[in-house]
Amino acid sequence: MAANVARYPLGSPQEHYPMCEQHTSPIDMVCEDCEEFICSNCAKTQHKEHNWSTISTAAVNRRRELRSYLQKVREEELQKIDSEIQSAAGLTESNKTHCDSQLRRLQIHCDKILAWVTETKTRLQQALKTKLNEKNKEVKVVRSRLEERRSLILDLVGSLENCTSMSDRWVIDSFRQLTETLSHQDHDLGACKLTTEYREGGIQEEVLRGMVGLTFNPNDLTLSEKESFKHSEGILTLNASSEMECYLQGNKTETINLVNSKGEEKQKLESNPFHFCVAENRDIYITDNNEKSINCLSPSGDVKHRVVSTEPLVPVGICQTKDSRGLLITLKDDLSEPFALTPQSRCLVRQISWTGDLVREYEYQEDGKTRLFVGPLTVAQNGNLDICVVNITSDSSSELVILSSSGHLKSVYRGQGLDEDFVAQDVICDSTHNILVSDHYNHCIHLLGPDGGFLRFLLTYKDMREPSTLSLYNSTLWVGSNTGAVKVYQYICPSS
């Protein structure tokens, strides 16, 4: 292949044909397909099937086209550039306006947090001062009684010291009164001691970050495929136990398989839950909709212990809470017809401790009457403690319901820019509180902000068909599909 010819200084009219390093022939040809200067031997060998001509012929053609082309550059291309220059000037101001608005949002939000902290601090200070005043009042009463008692004792002692002229009866009565006064304790000075104390709350960095927020650009998020494999059946659920391994469950066999990122099986558990999650200690918690219970599995797949019975409700989805203190589970009754709820129907999310104790339930909106869910499926808790629930509303539609940890309905996402109805199947959250939702009908993964606003499609049809289940372990994203395909991605989400 001939080497590219360097430009000669402008204004030099003399033609110089350098020599081809391969054929030692003058480079006097040009290959239009490769846009390279070549020699005649190159034209007959490497470029024989290409569109080539002599440099002089090509130059004649260029000169013939030059006038109209330069006119087009002046009339169209330069105008486009001028327009973009003007847009760039406006964009600078637009960017500043956007930054200023985000700074105001940050200030307002931080002011709210500081106001809450200040209010809480004031309340705790007032509580301590109130206790101080109460105890000091008690101290004042006790001190007054002690002073009265001391005065009485001094009077009795003085009288008894000069009792020679007093009657025998008076001496006996006074002596009895003195001993009774000395022995009678009508106060407890120890009870007046202020023992109320302030106990510091735990400062959890992740919770604080969730409160304050962060800066994030969805276009900075990158996703690069690391591994992929094909399972023997469609993937119902998968849950990563590390960056290199995950547990997955097919939609046909009654097993949970531990596989590595290449699809090689490491372990098989004989269990057929509806859904499962892997806790931080690698215990596996399952929803058993046949037994209507939440169970913890041993490494062999046997039930290690039953966490709690959910009778009469059927458990569906399950995840670990963000504070690692328990589980969130979705529940429904098995009496109602699907999507035809009656006043007796139950569809809810329940938070429980690791021992099965009820922490909280989420079933109705704040009015206590309007239902939050029709068919709660999968659930995830975000780093800001919001609860995200895939809610199936019909055979061909669904929504993502986002609740605060106190039960306030924050938003409902029903899809955006789709060809088919939005049918979500799984939901997870990343370290910057973004929400990822799998949508197998539209062959995509939706990336949402913490407030449930659409940011972009993370994967589309060209990347994967029918994505059904998701799991994120640090910066490794596992995606399973109804076709049995599993892909492992490097998930980089820059933020500050």
XYZ file of N, CA and C in Angstrom, residues 325-449:
375
model
N -32.035 -4.001 57.411
C -32.668 -4.439 58.657
C -33.835 -5.392 58.435
N -34.125 -5.705 57.176
C -35.251 -6.594 56.940
C -35.590 -6.691 55.473
N -36.859 -6.971 55.194
C -37.316 -7.264 53.830
C -38.547 -6.434 53.484
N -38.704 -6.181 52.191
C -39.939 -5.651 51.640
C -40.545 -6.732 50.761
N -41.834 -6.976 50.918
C -42.500 -8.006 50.121
C -43.801 -7.443 49.552
N -44.145 -7.882 48.340
C -45.444 -7.536 47.770
C -46.404 -8.689 48.025
N -47.641 -8.352 48.318
C -48.644 -9.350 48.705
C -49.964 -9.074 48.006
N -50.726 -10.131 47.773
C -52.079 -9.995 47.243
C -52.922 -11.154 47.754
N -54.241 -10.992 47.728
C -55.099 -12.117 48.109
C -55.303 -13.002 46.893
N -55.746 -14.226 47.114
C -55.976 -15.158 46.002
C -57.459 -15.408 45.791
N -58.292 -14.492 46.290
C -59.731 -14.647 46.132
C -60.273 -13.771 45.014
N -59.679 -12.600 44.822
C -60.181 -11.659 43.828
C -59.815 -12.109 42.428
N -60.668 -11.759 41.471
C -60.333 -11.942 40.075
C -59.228 -10.951 39.716
N -58.279 -11.346 38.877
C -57.202 -10.414 38.515
C -57.742 -9.096 37.971
N -57.251 -8.004 38.534
C -57.558 -6.634 38.102
C -59.019 -6.253 38.322
N -59.768 -7.078 39.054
C -61.161 -6.756 39.378
C -61.288 -6.742 40.896
N -60.831 -5.663 41.490
C -60.757 -5.598 42.942
C -62.116 -5.300 43.558
N -62.350 -5.871 44.720
C -63.557 -5.633 45.502
C -63.153 -4.949 46.800
N -64.104 -4.466 47.587
C -63.747 -3.842 48.874
C -62.964 -4.771 49.799
N -63.088 -6.073 49.590
C -62.387 -7.033 50.438
C -60.998 -7.401 49.886
N -60.676 -6.947 48.703
C -59.395 -7.308 48.086
C -58.233 -6.704 48.871
N -57.099 -7.412 48.838
C -55.871 -6.926 49.492
C -54.737 -6.961 48.480
N -54.103 -5.815 48.273
C -52.916 -5.693 47.421
C -52.013 -4.674 48.090
N -50.839 -5.095 48.545
C -50.040 -4.201 49.370
C -48.564 -4.553 49.339
N -47.770 -3.667 49.921
C -46.356 -3.907 50.199
C -46.203 -3.927 51.710
N -45.460 -4.912 52.197
C -45.259 -5.046 53.650
C -43.770 -5.042 53.955
N -43.391 -4.280 54.957
C -42.008 -4.277 55.435
C -41.940 -5.091 56.721
N -40.982 -6.050 56.757
C -40.838 -6.891 57.940
C -39.372 -6.913 58.363
N -39.150 -7.298 59.609
C -37.782 -7.477 60.099
C -37.288 -8.853 59.670
N -36.003 -9.126 59.942
C -35.447 -10.441 59.586
C -36.153 -11.561 60.343
N -36.751 -11.243 61.488
C -37.454 -12.273 62.263
C -38.941 -12.333 61.922
N -39.369 -11.537 60.941
C -40.760 -11.602 60.493
C -41.695 -10.623 61.155
N -41.184 -9.789 62.074
C -42.049 -8.818 62.745
C -42.488 -7.731 61.767
N -43.748 -7.350 61.872
C -44.291 -6.317 60.993
C -43.708 -4.961 61.367
N -43.188 -4.256 60.346
C -42.677 -2.901 60.545
C -43.680 -1.880 60.015
N -44.164 -2.114 58.798
C -45.096 -1.156 58.193
C -45.765 -1.802 56.988
N -46.963 -1.316 56.667
C -47.660 -1.754 55.471
C -48.006 -0.550 54.603
N -47.989 -0.773 53.291
C -48.344 0.259 52.322
C -49.453 -0.305 51.436
N -50.673 0.181 51.642
C -51.814 -0.350 50.888
C -52.674 0.759 50.301
N -52.833 1.859 51.069
C -53.694 2.947 50.625
C -52.921 4.260 50.585
N -53.449 5.196 49.792
C -52.894 6.536 49.791
C -53.231 7.227 51.115
N -52.794 8.450 51.242
C -52.903 9.130 52.530
C -54.340 9.381 52.961
N -55.305 9.323 52.004
C -56.706 9.488 52.392
C -57.277 8.247 53.054
N -56.486 7.144 53.033
C -56.926 5.911 53.678
C -57.962 5.142 52.882
N -58.294 5.617 51.678
C -59.336 4.966 50.879
C -58.841 4.549 49.493
N -58.060 5.404 48.864
C -57.603 5.139 47.495
C -56.481 4.116 47.499
N -56.660 3.037 46.733
C -55.654 1.979 46.702
C -54.388 2.451 45.975
N -53.262 1.973 46.455
C -51.993 2.240 45.788
C -51.731 1.259 44.656
N -52.242 0.024 44.798
C -51.862 -1.036 43.866
C -53.080 -1.814 43.373
N -52.917 -2.357 42.159
C -53.878 -3.309 41.592
C -53.273 -4.707 41.602
N -52.029 -4.800 41.166
C -51.320 -6.080 41.148
C -49.844 -5.871 41.416
N -49.436 -5.623 42.660
C -48.012 -5.377 42.948
C -47.167 -6.601 42.614
N -46.104 -6.391 41.832
C -45.276 -7.504 41.367
C -43.911 -7.481 42.055
N -42.971 -6.715 41.534
C -41.628 -6.652 42.106
C -41.443 -5.329 42.842
N -40.452 -5.307 43.746
C -40.261 -4.140 44.604
C -38.767 -3.910 44.803
N -38.385 -2.646 44.938
C -36.999 -2.275 45.247
C -37.036 -1.017 46.097
N -36.039 -0.883 46.984
C -35.938 0.343 47.777
C -34.730 1.142 47.318
N -34.950 2.424 47.110
C -33.906 3.303 46.617
C -33.023 3.787 47.765
N -31.865 4.374 47.405
C -30.952 4.884 48.420
C -31.526 6.035 49.215
N -32.507 6.755 48.640
C -33.184 7.817 49.384
C -34.361 7.280 50.194
N -34.457 5.954 50.276
C -35.457 5.193 51.044
C -36.834 5.150 50.380
N -36.973 5.733 49.175
C -38.233 5.571 48.447
C -38.444 4.101 48.096
N -39.707 3.722 47.977
C -40.064 2.348 47.638
C -40.653 2.337 46.231
N -40.053 1.545 45.337
C -40.446 1.481 43.923
C -41.120 0.133 43.664
N -42.335 0.168 43.138
C -43.130 -1.053 42.973
C -43.655 -1.151 41.546
N -43.366 -2.282 40.875
C -43.991 -2.574 39.588
C -45.419 -3.033 39.865
N -46.377 -2.281 39.358
C -47.792 -2.542 39.614
C -48.472 -2.928 38.301
N -48.902 -4.188 38.195
C -49.581 -4.667 36.996
C -51.035 -4.224 37.056
N -51.488 -3.488 36.038
C -52.842 -2.927 36.071
C -53.818 -3.654 35.148
N -53.279 -4.432 34.176
C -54.134 -5.249 33.316
C -53.253 -6.302 32.659
N -53.841 -7.108 31.787
C -53.068 -8.138 31.100
C -51.986 -7.535 30.210
N -52.158 -6.292 29.808
C -51.208 -5.699 28.867
C -50.766 -4.292 29.275
N -50.792 -4.000 30.548
C -50.345 -2.672 30.984
C -49.851 -2.740 32.424
N -48.989 -1.798 32.747
C -48.460 -1.725 34.110
C -48.005 -0.306 34.374
N -47.504 -0.076 35.564
C -46.975 1.217 35.959
C -45.945 1.012 37.049
N -45.119 2.023 37.252
C -44.173 1.999 38.360
C -44.644 3.001 39.393
N -44.922 2.519 40.591
C -45.397 3.362 41.684
C -44.219 3.672 42.601
N -44.019 4.956 42.897
C -42.916 5.379 43.762
C -43.502 6.018 45.010
N -43.171 5.429 46.171
C -43.657 5.907 47.470
C -42.492 6.389 48.312
N -42.743 7.357 49.168
C -41.755 7.680 50.191
C -41.824 6.609 51.270
N -40.807 6.555 52.113
C -40.798 5.535 53.175
C -41.932 5.763 54.174
N -42.496 6.972 54.194
C -43.626 7.255 55.085
C -44.962 6.883 54.455
N -44.937 6.480 53.167
C -46.163 6.046 52.499
C -46.781 7.080 51.584
N -46.134 8.239 51.436
C -46.660 9.282 50.540
C -46.421 8.888 49.085
N -47.462 8.961 48.260
C -47.339 8.650 46.836
C -46.620 9.806 46.143
N -45.400 9.539 45.647
C -44.591 10.596 45.048
C -44.826 10.712 43.544
N -44.888 9.593 42.843
C -45.118 9.655 41.396
C -45.502 8.277 40.868
N -46.051 8.290 39.650
C -46.406 7.060 38.939
C -45.885 7.199 37.511
N -45.088 6.236 37.061
C -44.523 6.252 35.707
C -45.219 5.199 34.872
N -45.692 5.616 33.670
C -46.436 4.690 32.797
C -45.786 4.559 31.419
N -44.486 4.850 31.340
C -43.779 4.693 30.077
C -43.721 5.982 29.279
N -42.800 6.017 28.323
C -42.632 7.191 27.464
C -41.967 6.789 26.156
N -42.496 7.308 25.039
C -41.911 7.061 23.725
C -41.908 5.606 23.315
N -43.023 4.898 23.546
C -43.071 3.455 23.298
C -43.970 3.115 22.118
N -43.664 1.994 21.471
C -44.497 1.488 20.385
C -45.651 0.641 20.926
N -45.389 -0.057 22.027
C -46.404 -0.916 22.640
C -46.737 -0.392 24.036
N -47.744 -1.011 24.673
C -48.075 -0.648 26.047
C -46.893 -0.923 26.958
N -46.757 -0.119 27.990
C -45.687 -0.272 28.969
C -46.017 -1.454 29.883
N -45.214 -2.507 29.795
C -45.408 -3.690 30.647
C -44.094 -3.965 31.366
N -43.951 -3.385 32.531
C -42.735 -3.551 33.321
C -42.750 -4.911 33.995
N -41.545 -5.411 34.300
C -41.441 -6.711 34.942
C -40.542 -6.676 36.176
N -39.513 -5.830 36.152
C -38.596 -5.782 37.289
C -38.103 -4.355 37.477
N -37.648 -4.057 38.695
C -37.148 -2.721 39.004
C -35.979 -2.840 39.968
N -34.929 -2.043 39.744
C -33.793 -1.934 40.654
C -33.377 -0.463 40.707
N -32.498 -0.117 41.638
C -32.013 1.254 41.783
C -30.489 1.239 41.866
N -29.853 2.300 41.316
C -28.396 2.358 41.362
C -27.913 3.255 42.498
N -26.602 3.434 42.595
C -26.012 4.154 43.724
C -26.305 5.648 43.701
N -26.737 6.167 42.555
C -27.082 7.578 42.474
C -28.596 7.788 42.490
N -29.325 6.741 42.915
C -30.769 6.773 43.128
C -31.568 6.800 41.828
N -30.902 6.518 40.699
C -31.657 6.312 39.467
C -32.413 4.996 39.550
N -33.475 4.890 38.773
C -34.342 3.716 38.788
C -34.286 3.050 37.418
N -34.033 1.736 37.389
C -33.977 0.966 36.149
C -35.175 0.032 36.110
N -35.919 0.065 35.016
C -37.133 -0.747 34.886
C -37.056 -1.562 33.594
N -37.237 -2.866 33.701
C -37.247 -3.722 32.510
C -38.645 -3.733 31.900
N -38.700 -3.645 30.575
C -39.955 -3.592 29.831
C -39.839 -4.595 28.683
N -40.336 -5.825 28.905
C -40.108 -6.868 27.913
C -40.986 -6.704 26.677
N -42.139 -6.045 26.778
C -42.983 -5.823 25.605
C -42.290 -4.939 24.587
N -41.595 -3.920 25.068
C -40.937 -2.952 24.184
C -39.447 -3.210 24.041
N -38.961 -4.327 24.598
C -37.565 -4.742 24.456
C -36.592 -3.636 24.904
N -36.828 -3.083 26.081
C -35.971 -1.983 26.518
C -35.886 -1.931 28.038
N -34.922 -1.155 28.505
C -34.794 -0.842 29.923
C -34.907 0.674 30.059
N -35.856 1.118 30.865
C -36.076 2.542 31.091
C -35.161 3.012 32.221
N -34.498 4.137 32.012
C -33.709 4.779 33.059
C -34.481 5.992 33.541
N -34.839 5.991 34.822
C -35.609 7.081 35.415
C -34.792 7.778 36.485
N -35.102 9.041 36.717
C -34.501 9.763 37.826
C -35.153 9.351 39.132
